[in-house]
Amino acid sequence: MKKMINLEQALDQIFAASKPLGTEVLPIQKAYERILAKPVIAKLNQPPFDVSAMDGYGVRSSDIKSGISLKEIGMSQAGSGFDGEIKSGECIRIFTGAPVPKNVDSVVMQEDVEANDSEITFSNIVKEGKHVRKKGQDFFNGQVLLEVGKQLNPASISLCAASNNAKVEVFKQPKIAILATGDELIEPGNTPSLEQIISSNPYGISALVAPFCTSVTNHPIAPDDESKLKKRLKAILDSDADIIITSGGASVGKYDFVQPTLKSLGVKMDFWKIAIRPGKPLMFGTYGKKLVFGLPGNPVSSIVTAIIAVLPALRAMQHIKEPLGERMRLPLSAPLKANSERRHFIRAIVKTDENGSTNVNPIDETDSANLTSFSSANALIIHKENAPKLEIGELVNILKL
Ligand code: AMP
Ligand code: MG
């Protein structure tokens, strides 16, 4: 029997095998949350000309004194500017987004004037440049706007569009295949016999990995039969999947065929007992460049191991900066029992109270088959190996779900 390893040792091996898949060019509509493989460079100036930031009157600031009246001689609208020039004593009507004509250096808000036909009276002086966005003020033609490694958020997608970059080059995402194993399993939507249970793991795992992959294929359930399993796994290993995830049969029980079968098919396989709870048994291997994960069958264990072992690989393959996921430190709102020698990922609820302070409440239920409690959690507390009992208010590390 292999000795238990810690999660970091397992992740070292996983990261060493998680190689990027190259790059692809995507329309920006499909690039949300993807990681740039090439910088985004502005193809124009923004704004392309001086524009008004307000609805009001375009003036020469040197003209404006308290109580002065100017003559309105024209109008500049967004998409249709004012062609002429204004002379001292004159102003124009101007609207948000409209080009600011030559000689005009400021815009006075319409709320701050009194308009009598074309006679406009100003009450206060105005600073040069007020409410005028200068040409290139946001970015200029040729400027590097987004660097390699940037994860595109909604504002970055708008920035790509505004700078006339309709497409971007990003790191490729893998194709994933999932196979549930177990004689007792049937698909949801069917009527189980007394000894059958519904296969749930592939559904949660698909949802978890979906943002990090181009496709997820859920293969039909495989039975606990060595030769049938071998056939099924061979077909999946030889498909175009970059990552193969199995669920169940991961232990060393009489009917746990996944490990020996994968080995017999040429997968370079490691079986680990990782010092974590839930989810002690985990398999990891490689088949050429493909990654193979054998997750435990218990529903909570299977998703937790996917979160802490599969997602880091998916993030690393795409150069996501924090492959381990978003961590926080928060105070406990209930005490936590002392821990054993296995790191415990405890289901928990992060909540912000009416005073705006955020804390984390551990959920009592820790059974690795209990999905109801897991589904109500929005975080996992990472309770360290051999940690002592922790009191209300003590800080704990959190992995956001
Ligand atoms: P195993 O790892 O195959 O020994 O399975 C451990 C436990 O998880 C058993 O109670 C199985 O019935 C259950 N299980 C295995 N696969 C699934 C699945 N796809 N969905 C839900 N439960 C499962
Ligand atoms: Mg099984």
Coordinates of C-alpha atoms and ligand atoms in Angstrom, one line a residue:
M1 CA 0.0 0.0 0.0
K2 CA 1.3 3.4 -1.0
K3 CA 1.8 5.9 1.7
M4 CA -0.3 9.1 1.8
I5 CA 1.1 12.1 0.0
N6 CA 0.1 15.7 0.5
L7 CA -1.9 17.7 -2.0
E8 CA 1.2 19.8 -3.0
Q9 CA 3.1 16.7 -4.0
A10 CA 0.2 15.6 -6.1
L11 CA -0.2 19.0 -7.7
D12 CA 3.6 19.1 -8.5
Q13 CA 3.1 16.1 -10.7
I14 CA -0.2 17.4 -12.2
F15 CA 1.4 20.7 -13.1
A16 CA 4.4 19.0 -14.6
A17 CA 2.1 17.2 -17.0
S18 CA -0.3 20.0 -17.8
K19 CA 1.1 21.5 -21.0
P20 CA -0.5 24.4 -22.9
L21 CA -2.3 23.4 -26.1
G22 CA -1.3 26.3 -28.3
T23 CA -3.4 29.4 -29.3
E24 CA -6.5 30.2 -31.3
V25 CA -8.1 33.4 -32.7
L26 CA -11.6 34.0 -31.5
P27 CA -14.2 36.7 -32.1
I28 CA -14.5 38.8 -29.0
Q29 CA -18.1 37.6 -28.4
K30 CA -16.5 34.2 -27.6
A31 CA -13.5 35.4 -25.7
Y32 CA -15.0 36.3 -22.3
E33 CA -12.8 35.0 -19.5
R34 CA -10.2 33.7 -21.9
I35 CA -6.5 34.4 -21.5
L36 CA -4.7 36.5 -24.1
A37 CA -1.9 34.9 -26.0
K38 CA -1.1 38.1 -27.9
P39 CA -1.3 41.7 -26.7
V40 CA -4.3 43.8 -27.8
I41 CA -3.1 46.9 -29.6
A42 CA -5.3 49.9 -30.3
K43 CA -6.1 50.4 -34.0
L44 CA -7.3 54.0 -33.5
N45 CA -7.4 56.9 -31.1
Q46 CA -10.2 57.1 -28.5
P47 CA -11.8 59.4 -28.6
P48 CA -11.0 60.0 -32.3
F49 CA -11.4 63.7 -31.9
D50 CA -12.1 66.1 -29.0
V51 CA -15.7 65.4 -27.8
S52 CA -18.1 67.0 -25.4
A53 CA -18.7 65.1 -22.2
M54 CA -21.9 67.0 -21.4
D55 CA -25.1 68.4 -22.9
G56 CA -24.6 72.2 -22.8
Y57 CA -22.8 75.1 -24.6
G58 CA -19.4 75.1 -26.3
V59 CA -17.4 78.2 -25.4
R60 CA -14.0 79.9 -25.4
S61 CA -13.3 79.9 -21.7
S62 CA -11.5 83.3 -21.9
D63 CA -14.9 84.8 -22.9
I64 CA -16.8 83.6 -19.8
K65 CA -17.3 86.0 -16.9
S66 CA -20.2 86.0 -14.4
G67 CA -23.3 87.4 -16.0
I68 CA -21.9 87.5 -19.6
S69 CA -24.2 86.7 -22.5
L70 CA -23.0 85.0 -25.7
K71 CA -24.7 84.5 -29.1
E72 CA -25.5 80.9 -30.0
I73 CA -24.5 80.5 -33.7
G74 CA -24.9 76.8 -34.3
M75 CA -25.0 73.3 -33.0
S76 CA -22.8 70.2 -32.7
Q77 CA -24.5 66.8 -32.3
A78 CA -23.0 63.3 -31.9
G79 CA -22.4 62.1 -35.5
S80 CA -22.9 65.6 -37.0
G81 CA -20.5 68.3 -35.9
F82 CA -20.4 72.1 -36.3
D83 CA -18.3 73.1 -39.4
G84 CA -17.5 76.7 -38.7
E85 CA -15.4 78.5 -36.1
I86 CA -16.6 80.6 -33.2
K87 CA -15.4 84.1 -32.6
S88 CA -15.2 85.9 -29.3
G89 CA -18.8 86.6 -28.0
E90 CA -20.2 83.5 -29.6
C91 CA -21.0 80.0 -28.5
I92 CA -22.6 76.8 -29.8
R93 CA -25.1 74.4 -28.6
I94 CA -23.4 71.0 -28.0
F95 CA -24.4 67.6 -26.9
T96 CA -22.7 64.6 -25.2
G97 CA -20.4 62.7 -27.7
A98 CA -20.5 65.6 -30.2
P99 CA -17.2 66.9 -31.8
V100 CA -15.9 70.0 -30.1
P101 CA -15.2 72.5 -32.9
K102 CA -12.0 74.5 -33.4
N103 CA -11.6 77.5 -31.0
V104 CA -14.0 75.9 -28.5
D105 CA -12.1 74.8 -25.5
S106 CA -14.8 74.1 -22.8
V107 CA -18.3 73.0 -22.4
V108 CA -20.7 74.6 -19.9
M109 CA -23.5 72.4 -18.6
Q110 CA -26.9 73.4 -19.8
E111 CA -28.1 73.5 -16.1
D112 CA -25.6 76.4 -15.5
V113 CA -26.9 78.9 -18.1
E114 CA -30.0 80.8 -18.9
A115 CA -31.1 80.6 -22.5
N116 CA -33.2 83.3 -24.2
D117 CA -33.6 82.3 -27.8
S118 CA -30.0 82.6 -29.1
E119 CA -28.8 84.7 -26.2
I120 CA -27.1 82.5 -23.6
T121 CA -26.2 84.0 -20.2
F122 CA -23.5 82.4 -18.1
S123 CA -23.3 82.8 -14.3
N124 CA -19.8 81.4 -13.5
I125 CA -16.4 81.4 -15.0
V126 CA -15.3 78.1 -16.6
K127 CA -11.9 76.4 -16.6
E128 CA -10.2 75.7 -19.9
G129 CA -10.9 72.1 -21.0
K130 CA -13.9 71.6 -18.7
H131 CA -16.2 68.8 -19.9
V132 CA -14.0 68.2 -23.0
R133 CA -12.6 64.7 -23.6
K134 CA -9.4 65.2 -25.6
K135 CA -8.6 63.1 -28.7
G136 CA -6.7 60.0 -27.6
Q137 CA -7.4 60.6 -23.9
D138 CA -8.6 57.0 -23.3
F139 CA -6.0 55.4 -25.7
F140 CA -4.1 56.2 -28.8
N141 CA -3.5 54.4 -32.0
G142 CA -0.7 51.8 -31.5
Q143 CA -1.0 51.7 -27.7
V144 CA -0.7 48.3 -26.0
L145 CA -4.0 48.0 -24.2
L146 CA -4.0 44.5 -22.8
E147 CA -0.9 42.3 -22.2
V148 CA -0.4 38.6 -22.8
G149 CA -1.8 36.7 -19.8
K150 CA -4.7 39.1 -19.2
Q151 CA -8.0 37.3 -18.5
L152 CA -10.7 39.2 -20.4
N153 CA -13.4 40.6 -18.2
P154 CA -16.5 42.4 -19.6
A155 CA -14.7 45.8 -19.6
S156 CA -11.7 44.3 -21.5
I157 CA -14.1 42.9 -24.1
S158 CA -15.6 46.4 -24.6
L159 CA -12.0 47.8 -24.8
C160 CA -11.2 45.3 -27.6
A161 CA -14.3 46.4 -29.4
A162 CA -13.7 50.1 -28.9
S163 CA -10.1 49.8 -30.1
N164 CA -11.4 48.0 -33.3
N165 CA -10.1 44.6 -32.3
A166 CA -13.0 42.3 -33.4
K167 CA -10.9 39.2 -32.8
V168 CA -8.3 38.2 -30.2
E169 CA -5.7 35.5 -29.9
V170 CA -6.1 33.4 -26.8
F171 CA -4.7 30.2 -25.3
K172 CA -6.7 27.1 -26.4
Q173 CA -8.9 25.2 -24.0
P174 CA -8.9 21.4 -23.8
K175 CA -11.7 18.9 -24.8
I176 CA -12.8 16.8 -21.9
A177 CA -14.3 13.3 -21.7
I178 CA -16.1 12.0 -18.6
L179 CA -16.8 8.4 -17.9
A180 CA -18.8 7.2 -14.9
T181 CA -18.3 3.6 -13.8
G182 CA -20.4 1.4 -11.7
D183 CA -22.9 -1.5 -12.1
E184 CA -25.4 0.2 -9.8
L185 CA -25.6 3.4 -11.8
I186 CA -28.3 4.6 -14.2
E187 CA -28.8 8.0 -15.9
P188 CA -31.2 10.6 -14.3
G189 CA -34.7 10.5 -15.8
N190 CA -35.0 6.7 -15.5
T191 CA -36.8 4.7 -12.9
P192 CA -34.2 3.0 -10.6
S193 CA -34.7 -0.5 -9.4
L194 CA -34.2 -1.2 -5.7
E195 CA -30.4 -1.6 -6.0
Q196 CA -29.8 1.1 -8.5
I197 CA -28.7 4.7 -7.9
I198 CA -28.7 7.7 -10.2
S199 CA -25.3 8.7 -11.6
S200 CA -24.9 12.3 -10.6
N201 CA -21.1 12.9 -10.7
P202 CA -20.7 13.5 -14.4
Y203 CA -23.3 16.3 -14.2
G204 CA -21.6 18.3 -11.5
I205 CA -18.2 17.7 -12.9
S206 CA -19.3 18.9 -16.4
A207 CA -20.7 22.1 -14.9
L208 CA -17.5 22.6 -13.0
V209 CA -15.1 22.3 -15.9
A210 CA -17.3 23.8 -18.6
P211 CA -15.8 27.4 -18.3
F212 CA -12.3 25.9 -18.8
C213 CA -12.8 23.7 -21.8
T214 CA -14.2 23.8 -25.4
S215 CA -16.3 20.7 -25.0
V216 CA -17.3 18.1 -22.4
T217 CA -18.5 14.7 -23.6
N218 CA -20.4 12.6 -21.1
H219 CA -20.0 9.0 -22.1
P220 CA -22.5 6.3 -21.3
I221 CA -22.0 4.7 -17.9
A222 CA -19.5 1.8 -17.9
P223 CA -20.1 -1.4 -16.0
D224 CA -17.8 -2.9 -13.4
D225 CA -16.6 -5.5 -15.9
E226 CA -12.9 -5.5 -16.8
S227 CA -13.2 -6.3 -20.5
K228 CA -16.1 -4.0 -21.2
L229 CA -14.5 -1.2 -19.3
K230 CA -11.3 -1.7 -21.2
K231 CA -13.1 -1.4 -24.6
R232 CA -14.8 1.7 -23.4
L233 CA -11.7 3.3 -22.0
K234 CA -9.7 2.5 -25.1
A235 CA -12.2 4.2 -27.4
I236 CA -12.1 7.3 -25.1
L237 CA -8.3 7.4 -24.9
D238 CA -8.1 7.2 -28.7
S239 CA -10.8 10.0 -29.2
D240 CA -9.9 13.6 -29.6
A241 CA -10.3 14.3 -25.8
D242 CA -7.3 16.1 -24.2
I243 CA -8.4 15.2 -20.7
I244 CA -10.2 12.1 -19.5
I245 CA -12.0 12.0 -16.2
T246 CA -13.4 8.8 -14.7
S247 CA -15.6 8.6 -11.7
G248 CA -15.9 5.6 -9.4
G249 CA -14.0 2.4 -9.2
A250 CA -11.0 4.4 -8.0
S251 CA -10.3 2.5 -4.8
V252 CA -8.6 -0.9 -4.5
G253 CA -11.8 -2.9 -3.9
K254 CA -12.6 -6.1 -5.7
Y255 CA -14.6 -4.3 -8.4
D256 CA -12.4 -1.3 -8.7
F257 CA -11.1 -1.9 -12.2
V258 CA -10.3 1.6 -13.4
Q259 CA -6.6 1.7 -12.3
P260 CA -5.5 -1.7 -13.7
T261 CA -7.5 -1.2 -16.8
L262 CA -6.0 2.2 -17.6
K263 CA -2.5 0.8 -16.9
S264 CA -3.1 -2.1 -19.2
L265 CA -4.0 0.4 -22.0
G266 CA -0.7 2.1 -21.6
V267 CA -1.6 5.0 -19.4
K268 CA 1.3 6.0 -17.2
M269 CA -0.6 5.9 -14.0
D270 CA -0.1 7.0 -10.4
F271 CA -2.5 6.0 -7.7
W272 CA -2.4 8.3 -4.7
K273 CA -3.9 8.3 -1.3
I274 CA -3.8 12.0 -0.8
A275 CA -4.0 13.3 2.8
I276 CA -7.2 15.1 2.3
R277 CA -10.9 14.9 3.3
P278 CA -13.1 14.2 1.5
G279 CA -11.6 12.3 -1.4
K280 CA -8.6 10.3 -0.3
P281 CA -8.2 8.0 -3.4
L282 CA -7.3 9.8 -6.6
M283 CA -5.6 8.6 -9.7
F284 CA -3.6 10.6 -12.1
G285 CA -1.8 9.6 -15.2
T286 CA -0.8 10.6 -18.7
Y287 CA -1.5 9.0 -22.1
G288 CA 0.9 10.7 -24.5
K289 CA 0.0 14.4 -24.0
K290 CA -3.4 13.5 -22.5
L291 CA -4.2 13.8 -18.8
V292 CA -6.2 11.1 -17.1
F293 CA -7.9 11.7 -13.8
G294 CA -9.6 8.9 -11.8
L295 CA -11.9 10.5 -9.3
P296 CA -13.6 8.8 -6.4
G297 CA -17.2 7.8 -6.7
N298 CA -18.7 9.4 -3.7
P299 CA -20.5 12.5 -4.9
V300 CA -18.9 15.1 -2.7
S301 CA -15.4 13.5 -3.0
S302 CA -15.7 13.5 -6.7
I303 CA -16.5 17.2 -7.0
V304 CA -14.0 18.2 -4.3
T305 CA -11.2 16.3 -6.0
A306 CA -12.1 17.8 -9.3
I307 CA -12.0 21.3 -7.7
I308 CA -8.6 20.8 -6.1
A309 CA -6.9 18.6 -8.7
V310 CA -8.5 18.9 -12.1
L311 CA -9.3 22.7 -12.1
P312 CA -5.7 23.6 -11.3
A313 CA -4.6 21.6 -14.3
L314 CA -7.1 23.3 -16.5
R315 CA -6.1 26.7 -15.3
A316 CA -2.4 26.0 -15.8
M317 CA -2.9 24.7 -19.4
Q318 CA -4.4 28.1 -20.2
H319 CA -1.9 30.2 -18.3
I320 CA -4.4 31.4 -15.7
K321 CA -2.4 33.3 -13.1
E322 CA -3.7 31.6 -10.0
P323 CA -4.1 28.0 -10.9
L324 CA -5.2 27.0 -7.4
G325 CA -8.3 29.3 -7.6
E326 CA -9.4 32.3 -5.6
R327 CA -8.4 32.1 -1.9
M328 CA -9.4 34.3 1.0
R329 CA -8.9 34.5 4.7
L330 CA -12.1 35.1 6.7
P331 CA -13.1 34.9 10.4
L332 CA -15.2 32.0 11.6
S333 CA -18.7 32.6 12.8
A334 CA -18.8 29.2 14.6
P335 CA -16.0 27.2 16.2
L336 CA -14.2 24.5 14.2
K337 CA -13.1 21.1 15.7
A338 CA -9.4 20.2 15.9
N339 CA -8.4 18.4 12.7
S340 CA -6.8 15.0 12.0
E341 CA -3.6 14.5 9.9
R342 CA -5.7 14.9 6.7
R343 CA -6.3 18.4 5.3
H344 CA -10.1 18.9 5.5
F345 CA -12.0 20.8 2.9
I346 CA -15.1 21.7 5.0
R347 CA -18.3 22.8 3.3
A348 CA -19.1 26.3 4.5
I349 CA -21.2 29.4 3.9
V350 CA -19.6 32.8 3.4
K351 CA -22.0 35.5 4.4
T352 CA -21.9 39.3 4.8
D353 CA -24.0 40.6 7.7
E354 CA -26.0 43.8 7.8
N355 CA -23.0 45.7 9.1
G356 CA -21.0 44.7 6.0
S357 CA -18.6 42.3 7.8
T358 CA -18.0 39.0 6.0
N359 CA -17.4 35.7 7.8
V360 CA -17.6 32.0 7.2
N361 CA -19.8 29.4 8.8
P362 CA -18.7 25.8 8.7
I363 CA -21.5 23.3 7.8
D364 CA -21.7 20.4 10.3
E365 CA -22.4 17.7 7.7
T366 CA -19.1 16.2 6.5
D367 CA -20.3 12.9 4.9
S368 CA -18.6 12.5 1.5
A369 CA -21.9 11.3 0.0
N370 CA -24.1 14.2 1.2
L371 CA -24.9 16.4 -1.7
T372 CA -27.6 18.5 0.0
S373 CA -25.1 20.1 2.3
F374 CA -22.5 20.5 -0.4
S375 CA -25.1 22.2 -2.7
S376 CA -25.9 24.8 0.1
A377 CA -22.2 25.7 0.5
N378 CA -20.6 28.5 -1.4
A379 CA -17.0 27.9 -0.1
L380 CA -14.7 25.3 1.3
I381 CA -12.7 26.0 4.5
I382 CA -9.2 24.6 4.2
H383 CA -8.7 23.2 7.6
K384 CA -5.0 22.4 7.9
E385 CA -3.5 19.1 8.8
N386 CA -3.5 18.6 12.7
A387 CA -4.9 22.1 13.2
P388 CA -6.1 22.8 16.8
K389 CA -9.7 23.7 17.6
L390 CA -10.5 27.2 16.3
E391 CA -12.8 29.6 18.0
I392 CA -15.3 32.1 16.6
G393 CA -13.4 35.1 15.0
E394 CA -10.3 33.2 14.2
L395 CA -9.2 33.4 10.6
V396 CA -9.3 30.5 8.2
N397 CA -8.4 30.0 4.6
I398 CA -11.2 29.7 2.2
L399 CA -11.6 28.4 -1.3
K400 CA -14.5 30.1 -3.1
L401 CA -16.9 27.8 -4.9
Ligands
AMP1 P1 -16.8 3.6 -5.9 O1 -15.7 4.6 -6.0 O2 -17.1 3.1 -7.3 O3 -16.5 2.6 -4.9 O4 -18.1 4.4 -5.4 C1 -18.2 4.9 -4.1 C2 -19.6 5.4 -3.9 O5 -19.9 6.4 -4.8 C3 -20.6 4.3 -4.1 O6 -21.6 4.4 -3.1 C4 -21.2 4.6 -5.4 O7 -22.5 4.1 -5.6 C5 -21.1 6.1 -5.5 N1 -21.0 6.5 -6.9 C6 -20.1 6.0 -7.8 N2 -20.2 6.7 -9.0 C7 -21.2 7.5 -8.8 C8 -21.9 8.5 -9.7 N3 -21.5 8.6 -11.0 N4 -22.9 9.2 -9.2 C9 -23.3 9.1 -7.9 N5 -22.7 8.3 -7.1 C10 -21.7 7.5 -7.5
MG2 MG -18.1 1.6 -8.1

